[in-house]
Structure formats: structure tokens, C-alpha cells
Tab-separated table of N, CA and C in Angstrom:
chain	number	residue	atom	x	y	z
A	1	UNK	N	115.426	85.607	112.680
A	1	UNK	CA	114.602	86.311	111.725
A	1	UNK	C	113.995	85.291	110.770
A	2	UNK	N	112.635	85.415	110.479
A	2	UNK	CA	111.841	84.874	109.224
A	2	UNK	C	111.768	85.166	108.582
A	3	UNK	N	111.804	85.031	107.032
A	3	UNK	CA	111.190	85.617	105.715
A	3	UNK	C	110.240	84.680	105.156
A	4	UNK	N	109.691	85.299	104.489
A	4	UNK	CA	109.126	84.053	103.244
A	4	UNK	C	108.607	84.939	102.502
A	5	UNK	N	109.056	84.657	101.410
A	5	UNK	CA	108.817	85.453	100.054
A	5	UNK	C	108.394	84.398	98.447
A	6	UNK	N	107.190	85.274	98.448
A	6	UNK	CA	106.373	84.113	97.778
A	6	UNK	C	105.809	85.027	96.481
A	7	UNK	N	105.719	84.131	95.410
A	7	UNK	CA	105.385	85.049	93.569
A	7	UNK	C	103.867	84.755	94.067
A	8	UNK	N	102.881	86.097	93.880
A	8	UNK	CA	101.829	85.845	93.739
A	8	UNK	C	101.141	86.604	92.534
A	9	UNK	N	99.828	85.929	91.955
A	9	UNK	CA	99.110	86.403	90.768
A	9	UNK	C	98.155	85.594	90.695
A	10	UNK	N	97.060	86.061	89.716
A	10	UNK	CA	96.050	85.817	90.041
A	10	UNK	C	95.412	83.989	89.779
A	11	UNK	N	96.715	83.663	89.197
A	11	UNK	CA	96.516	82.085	89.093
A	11	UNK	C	97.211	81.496	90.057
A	12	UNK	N	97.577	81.919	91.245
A	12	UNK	CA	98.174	80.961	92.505
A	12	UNK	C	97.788	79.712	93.134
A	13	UNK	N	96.217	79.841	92.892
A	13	UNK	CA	95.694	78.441	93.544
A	13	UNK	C	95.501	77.065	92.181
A	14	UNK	N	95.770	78.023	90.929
A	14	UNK	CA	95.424	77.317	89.758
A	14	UNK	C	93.737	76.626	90.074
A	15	UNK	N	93.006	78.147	90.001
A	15	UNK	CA	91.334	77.259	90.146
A	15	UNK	C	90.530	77.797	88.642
A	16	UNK	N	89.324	77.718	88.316
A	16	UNK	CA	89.110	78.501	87.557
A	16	UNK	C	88.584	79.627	87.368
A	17	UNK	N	88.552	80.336	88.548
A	17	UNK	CA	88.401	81.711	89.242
A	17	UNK	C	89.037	82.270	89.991
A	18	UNK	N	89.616	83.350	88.803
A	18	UNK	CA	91.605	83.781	89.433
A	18	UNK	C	91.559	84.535	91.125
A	19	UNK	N	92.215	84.347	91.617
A	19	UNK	CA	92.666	85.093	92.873
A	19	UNK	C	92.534	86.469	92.665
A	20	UNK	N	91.840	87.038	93.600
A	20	UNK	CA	91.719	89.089	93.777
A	20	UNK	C	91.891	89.536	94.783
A	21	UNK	N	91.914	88.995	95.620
A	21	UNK	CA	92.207	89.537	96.647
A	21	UNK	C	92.673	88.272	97.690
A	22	UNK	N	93.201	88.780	98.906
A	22	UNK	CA	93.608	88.362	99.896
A	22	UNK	C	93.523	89.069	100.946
A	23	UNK	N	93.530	88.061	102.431
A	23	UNK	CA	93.444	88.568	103.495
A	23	UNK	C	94.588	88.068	104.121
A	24	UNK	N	95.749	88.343	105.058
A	24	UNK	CA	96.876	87.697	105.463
A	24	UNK	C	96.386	87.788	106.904
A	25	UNK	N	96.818	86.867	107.730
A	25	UNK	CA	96.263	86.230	109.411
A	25	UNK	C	97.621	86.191	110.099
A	26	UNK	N	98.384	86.855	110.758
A	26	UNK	CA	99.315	86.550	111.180
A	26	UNK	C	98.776	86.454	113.028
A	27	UNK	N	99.534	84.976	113.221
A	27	UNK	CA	99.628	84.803	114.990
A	27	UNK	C	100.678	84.356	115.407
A	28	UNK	N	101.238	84.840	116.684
A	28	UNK	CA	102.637	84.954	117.075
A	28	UNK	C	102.137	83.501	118.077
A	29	UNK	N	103.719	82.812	118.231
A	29	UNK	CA	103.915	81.610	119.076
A	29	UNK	C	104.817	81.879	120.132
A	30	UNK	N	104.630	82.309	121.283
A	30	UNK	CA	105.751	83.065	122.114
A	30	UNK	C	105.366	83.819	123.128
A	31	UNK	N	106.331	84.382	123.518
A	31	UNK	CA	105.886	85.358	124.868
A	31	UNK	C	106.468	87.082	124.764
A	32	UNK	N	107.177	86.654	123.804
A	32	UNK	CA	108.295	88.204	123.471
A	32	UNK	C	106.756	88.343	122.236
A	33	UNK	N	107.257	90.518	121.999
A	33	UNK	CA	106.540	90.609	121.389
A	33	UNK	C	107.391	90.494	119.623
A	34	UNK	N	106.757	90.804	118.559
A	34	UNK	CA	107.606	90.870	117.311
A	34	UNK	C	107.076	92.087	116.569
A	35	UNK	N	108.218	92.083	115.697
A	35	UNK	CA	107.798	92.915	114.443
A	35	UNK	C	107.755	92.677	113.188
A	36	UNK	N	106.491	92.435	112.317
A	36	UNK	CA	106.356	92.375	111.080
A	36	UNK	C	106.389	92.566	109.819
A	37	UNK	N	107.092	92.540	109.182
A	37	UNK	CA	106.632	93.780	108.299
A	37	UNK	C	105.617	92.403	107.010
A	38	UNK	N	104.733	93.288	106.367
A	38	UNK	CA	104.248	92.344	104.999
A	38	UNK	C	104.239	93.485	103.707
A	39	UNK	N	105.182	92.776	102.512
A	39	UNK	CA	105.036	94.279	101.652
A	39	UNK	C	104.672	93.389	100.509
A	40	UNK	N	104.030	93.951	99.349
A	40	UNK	CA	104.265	93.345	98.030
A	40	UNK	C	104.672	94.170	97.099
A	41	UNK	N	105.887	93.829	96.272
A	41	UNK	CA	106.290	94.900	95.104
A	41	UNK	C	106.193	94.028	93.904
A	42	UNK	N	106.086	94.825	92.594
A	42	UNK	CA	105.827	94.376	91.604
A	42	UNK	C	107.021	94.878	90.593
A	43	UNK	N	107.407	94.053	89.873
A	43	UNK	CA	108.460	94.073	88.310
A	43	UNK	C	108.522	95.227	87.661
A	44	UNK	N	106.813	95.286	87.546
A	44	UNK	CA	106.087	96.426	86.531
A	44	UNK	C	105.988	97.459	87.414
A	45	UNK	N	105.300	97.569	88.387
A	45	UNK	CA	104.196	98.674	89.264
A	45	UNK	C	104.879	99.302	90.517
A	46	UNK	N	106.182	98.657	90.489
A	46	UNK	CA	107.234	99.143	92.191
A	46	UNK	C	106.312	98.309	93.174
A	47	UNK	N	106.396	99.494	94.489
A	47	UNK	CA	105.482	99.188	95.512
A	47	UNK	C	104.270	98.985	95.668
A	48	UNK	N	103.883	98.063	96.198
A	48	UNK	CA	101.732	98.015	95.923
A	48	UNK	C	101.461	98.647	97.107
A	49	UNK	N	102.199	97.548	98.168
A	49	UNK	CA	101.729	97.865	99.764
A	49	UNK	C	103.078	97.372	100.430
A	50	UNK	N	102.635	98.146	101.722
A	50	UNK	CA	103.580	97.519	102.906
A	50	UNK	C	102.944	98.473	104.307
A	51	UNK	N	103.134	96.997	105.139
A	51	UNK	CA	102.434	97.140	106.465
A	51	UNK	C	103.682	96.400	107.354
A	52	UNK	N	103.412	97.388	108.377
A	52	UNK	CA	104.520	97.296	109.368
A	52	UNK	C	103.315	97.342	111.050
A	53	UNK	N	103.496	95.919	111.395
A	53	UNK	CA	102.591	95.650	112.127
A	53	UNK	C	103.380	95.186	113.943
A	54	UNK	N	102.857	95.075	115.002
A	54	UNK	CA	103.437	94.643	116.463
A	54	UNK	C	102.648	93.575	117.245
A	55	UNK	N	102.784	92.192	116.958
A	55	UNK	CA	102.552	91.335	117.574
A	55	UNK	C	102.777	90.629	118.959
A	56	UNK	N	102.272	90.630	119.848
A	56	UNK	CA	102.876	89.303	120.754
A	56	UNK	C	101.954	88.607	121.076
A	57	UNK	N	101.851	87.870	122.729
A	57	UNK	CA	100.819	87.155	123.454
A	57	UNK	C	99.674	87.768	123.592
A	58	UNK	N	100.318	89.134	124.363
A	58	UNK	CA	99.098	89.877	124.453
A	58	UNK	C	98.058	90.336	123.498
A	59	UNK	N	98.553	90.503	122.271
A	59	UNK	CA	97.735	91.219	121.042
A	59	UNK	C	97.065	90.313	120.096
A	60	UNK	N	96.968	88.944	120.185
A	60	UNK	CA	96.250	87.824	119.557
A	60	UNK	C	96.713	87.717	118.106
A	61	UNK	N	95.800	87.655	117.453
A	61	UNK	CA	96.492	87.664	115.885
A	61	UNK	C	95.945	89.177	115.099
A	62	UNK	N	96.856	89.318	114.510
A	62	UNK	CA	96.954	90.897	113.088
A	62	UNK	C	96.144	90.160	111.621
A	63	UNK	N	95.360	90.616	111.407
A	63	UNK	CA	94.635	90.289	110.206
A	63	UNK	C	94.975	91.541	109.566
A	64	UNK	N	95.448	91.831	108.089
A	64	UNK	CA	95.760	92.397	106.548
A	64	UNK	C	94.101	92.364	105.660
A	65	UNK	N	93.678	93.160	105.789
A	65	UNK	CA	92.237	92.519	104.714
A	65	UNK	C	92.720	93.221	103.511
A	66	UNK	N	91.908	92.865	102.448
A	66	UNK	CA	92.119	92.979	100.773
A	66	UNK	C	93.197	93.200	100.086
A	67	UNK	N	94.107	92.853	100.299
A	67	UNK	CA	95.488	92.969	99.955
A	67	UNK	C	94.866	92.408	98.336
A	68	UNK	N	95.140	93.221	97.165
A	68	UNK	CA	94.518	93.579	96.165
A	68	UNK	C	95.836	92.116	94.955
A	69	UNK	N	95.303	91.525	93.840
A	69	UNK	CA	96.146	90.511	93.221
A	69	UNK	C	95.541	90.599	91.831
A	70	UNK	N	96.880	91.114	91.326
A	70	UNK	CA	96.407	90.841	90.028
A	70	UNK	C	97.113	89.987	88.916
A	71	UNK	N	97.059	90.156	87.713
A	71	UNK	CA	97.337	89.353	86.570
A	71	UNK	C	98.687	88.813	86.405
A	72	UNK	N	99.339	90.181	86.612
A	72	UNK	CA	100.998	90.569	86.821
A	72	UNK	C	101.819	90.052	88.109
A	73	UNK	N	102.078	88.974	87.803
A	73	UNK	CA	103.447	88.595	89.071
A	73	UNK	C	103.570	89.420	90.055
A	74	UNK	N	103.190	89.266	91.323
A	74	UNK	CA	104.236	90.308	91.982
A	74	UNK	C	104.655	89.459	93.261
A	75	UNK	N	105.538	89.992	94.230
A	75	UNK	CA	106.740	89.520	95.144
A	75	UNK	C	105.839	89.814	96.767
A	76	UNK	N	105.406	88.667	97.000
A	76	UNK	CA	104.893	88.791	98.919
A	76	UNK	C	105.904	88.672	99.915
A	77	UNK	N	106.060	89.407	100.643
A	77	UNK	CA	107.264	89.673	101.436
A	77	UNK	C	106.245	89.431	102.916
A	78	UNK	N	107.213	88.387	103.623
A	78	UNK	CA	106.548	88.580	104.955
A	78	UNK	C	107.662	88.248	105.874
A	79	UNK	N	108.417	89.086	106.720
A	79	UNK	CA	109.510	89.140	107.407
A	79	UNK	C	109.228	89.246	109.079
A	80	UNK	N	109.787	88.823	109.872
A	80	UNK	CA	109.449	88.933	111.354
A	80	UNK	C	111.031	89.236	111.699
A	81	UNK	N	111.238	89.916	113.225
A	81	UNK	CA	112.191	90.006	113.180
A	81	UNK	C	112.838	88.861	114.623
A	82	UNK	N	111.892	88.009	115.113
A	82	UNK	CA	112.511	87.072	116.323
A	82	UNK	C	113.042	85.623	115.214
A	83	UNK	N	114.006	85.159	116.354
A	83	UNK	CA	114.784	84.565	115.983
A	83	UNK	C	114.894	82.979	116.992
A	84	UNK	N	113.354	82.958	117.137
A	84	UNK	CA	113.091	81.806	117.723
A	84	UNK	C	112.437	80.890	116.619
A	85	UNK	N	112.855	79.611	116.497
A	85	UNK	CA	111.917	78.878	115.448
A	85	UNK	C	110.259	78.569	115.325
A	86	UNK	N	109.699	78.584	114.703
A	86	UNK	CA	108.425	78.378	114.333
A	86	UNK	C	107.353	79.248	115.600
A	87	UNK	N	107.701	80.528	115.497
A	87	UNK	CA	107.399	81.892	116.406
A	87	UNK	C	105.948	82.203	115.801
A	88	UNK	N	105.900	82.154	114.412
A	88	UNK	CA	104.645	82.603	113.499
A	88	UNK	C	103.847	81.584	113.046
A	89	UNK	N	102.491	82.027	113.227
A	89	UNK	CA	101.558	81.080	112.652
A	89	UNK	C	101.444	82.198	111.351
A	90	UNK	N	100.956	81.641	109.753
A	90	UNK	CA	100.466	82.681	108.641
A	90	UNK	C	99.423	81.550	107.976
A	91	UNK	N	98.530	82.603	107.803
A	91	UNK	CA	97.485	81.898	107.054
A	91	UNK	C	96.911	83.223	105.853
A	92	UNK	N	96.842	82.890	104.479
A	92	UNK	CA	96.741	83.710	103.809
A	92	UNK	C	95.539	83.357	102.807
A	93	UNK	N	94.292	83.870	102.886
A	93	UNK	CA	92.635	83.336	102.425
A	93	UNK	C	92.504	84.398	100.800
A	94	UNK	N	92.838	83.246	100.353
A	94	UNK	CA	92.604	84.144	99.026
A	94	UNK	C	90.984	84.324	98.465
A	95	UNK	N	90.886	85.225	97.431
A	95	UNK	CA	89.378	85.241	97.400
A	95	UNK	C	89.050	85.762	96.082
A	96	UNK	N	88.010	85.479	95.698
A	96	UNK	CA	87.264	86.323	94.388
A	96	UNK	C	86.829	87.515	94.237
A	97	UNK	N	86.921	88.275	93.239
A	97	UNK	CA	86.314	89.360	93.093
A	97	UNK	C	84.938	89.713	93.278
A	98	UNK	N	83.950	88.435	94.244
A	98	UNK	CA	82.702	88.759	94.795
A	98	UNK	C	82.918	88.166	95.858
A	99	UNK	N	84.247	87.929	96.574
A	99	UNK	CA	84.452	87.878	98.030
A	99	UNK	C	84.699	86.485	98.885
A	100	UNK	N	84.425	85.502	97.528
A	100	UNK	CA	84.478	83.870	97.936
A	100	UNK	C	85.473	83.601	98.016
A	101	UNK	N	85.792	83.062	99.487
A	101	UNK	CA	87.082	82.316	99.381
A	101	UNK	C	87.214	81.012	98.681
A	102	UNK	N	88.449	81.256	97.467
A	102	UNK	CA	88.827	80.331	96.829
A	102	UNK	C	89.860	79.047	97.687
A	103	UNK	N	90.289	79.611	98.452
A	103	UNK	CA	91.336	79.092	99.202
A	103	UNK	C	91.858	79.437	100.555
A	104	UNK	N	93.235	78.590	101.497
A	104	UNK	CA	94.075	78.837	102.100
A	104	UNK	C	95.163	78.169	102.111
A	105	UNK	N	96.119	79.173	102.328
A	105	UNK	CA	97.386	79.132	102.218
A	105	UNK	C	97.918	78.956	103.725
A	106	UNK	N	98.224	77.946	104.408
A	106	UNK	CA	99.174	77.952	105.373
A	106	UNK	C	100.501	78.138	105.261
A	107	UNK	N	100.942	78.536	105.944
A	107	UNK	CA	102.876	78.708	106.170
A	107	UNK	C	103.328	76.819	105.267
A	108	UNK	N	102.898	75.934	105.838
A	108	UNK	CA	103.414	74.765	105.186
A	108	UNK	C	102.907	74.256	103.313
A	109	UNK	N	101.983	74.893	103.376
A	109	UNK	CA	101.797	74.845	101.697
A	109	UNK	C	102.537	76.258	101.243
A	110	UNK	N	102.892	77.007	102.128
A	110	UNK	CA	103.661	78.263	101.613
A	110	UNK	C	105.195	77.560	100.864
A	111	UNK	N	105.508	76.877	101.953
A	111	UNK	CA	106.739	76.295	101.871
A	111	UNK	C	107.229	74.968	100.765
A	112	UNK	N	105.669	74.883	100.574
A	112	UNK	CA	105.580	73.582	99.551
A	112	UNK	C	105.424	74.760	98.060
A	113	UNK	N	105.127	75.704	97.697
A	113	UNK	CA	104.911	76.582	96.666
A	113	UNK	C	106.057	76.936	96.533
A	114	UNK	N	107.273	76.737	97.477
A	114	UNK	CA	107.933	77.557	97.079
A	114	UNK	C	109.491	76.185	96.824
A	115	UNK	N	109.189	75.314	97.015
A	115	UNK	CA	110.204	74.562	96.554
A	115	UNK	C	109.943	74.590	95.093
């Protein structure tokens, strides 16, 4: 099993045009299929979202569009349930409130945010 659970808000990339949205890219590395789940809950607000998605070879990659970010901290949950190493590709394109991507987030700068 994978997790990665990551604080997001609207200063994540630290640019000077806060983060609003996101799109999450998930692609499976493998031949079995998986199951995803991606949720975000908040301190303040509970649940925002959660998507429960079915990946494998056959199904290419699952794209998440506008996954909504705001001011207030909240908790990105992205869980798989195989238990083979480096099974998931994630790429997570953050963007402006007129749609520009400010950024991307790979799984390895995920991992660097979160040390």
C-alpha cells in the first residue's frame, strides 16, 4: 500500500500568485489493476472531496480536474492499495484562478515537501 499525504494551501508553490486549483494525473506502473482513493479534508471545513478511482494497464492514466485550494490548510490524501514498489506515477498541476499553470508537482518533489 501507498500513501502520501501532503498540507496543501494556496501558498504551496510559494509564487506570487496563490494556488486555486489543481488537477491530479495519476498513472499506474504494472500489470495488476489498483485502487485509488484521493480525498482532501480540512481542520476547519471536514470533507472537501474524495474520489475513489480503478486503474491498471489497460485504463492509461485517471486525471482529477479542479480540485478547488484555498487559503486554509487542508490535508491531500492519495492512497493506492498495491503493494508493489514505485506502482504509481502522480503528477499534480497546480493553477490560477484564470487557469495558468503555476506549477508541477511530481511524486519526488512530493516527497521532498514533505521531509
Amino acid at each position: 500500500m501507498a500513501a502520501y499525504v501532503l498540507e496543501i494551501h494556496e501558498n504551496l508553490l510559494q509564487t506570487v500568485v496563490p494556488v486555486r486549483y489543481m488537477d491530479i494525473e495519476l498513472s499506474f506502473v504494472g500489470n495488476d489493476d489498483v485502487d485509488i482513493f484521493v480525498g482532501g479534508i480540512s481542520h476547519t471545513r471536514g470533507e472537501l472531496y474524495r474520489y475513489l478511482c480503478r486503474i491498471g494497464a489497460d485504463t492509461g492514466n485517471h486525471i482529477i480536474h479542479n480540485l478547488a485550494v484555498s487559503s486554509d490548510p487542508c490535508e491531500l490524501r492519495i492512497i493506492s492499495n498495491s503493494s508493489i514498489p514505485s506502482h504509481l506515477v502522480i503528477r499534480i498541476y497546480c493553477r490560477s484562478d484564470q487557469g495558468q499553470t503555476l506549477g508541477i508537482l511530481s511524486e519526488h518533489q512530493m516527497i521532498k515537501l514533505a521531509d
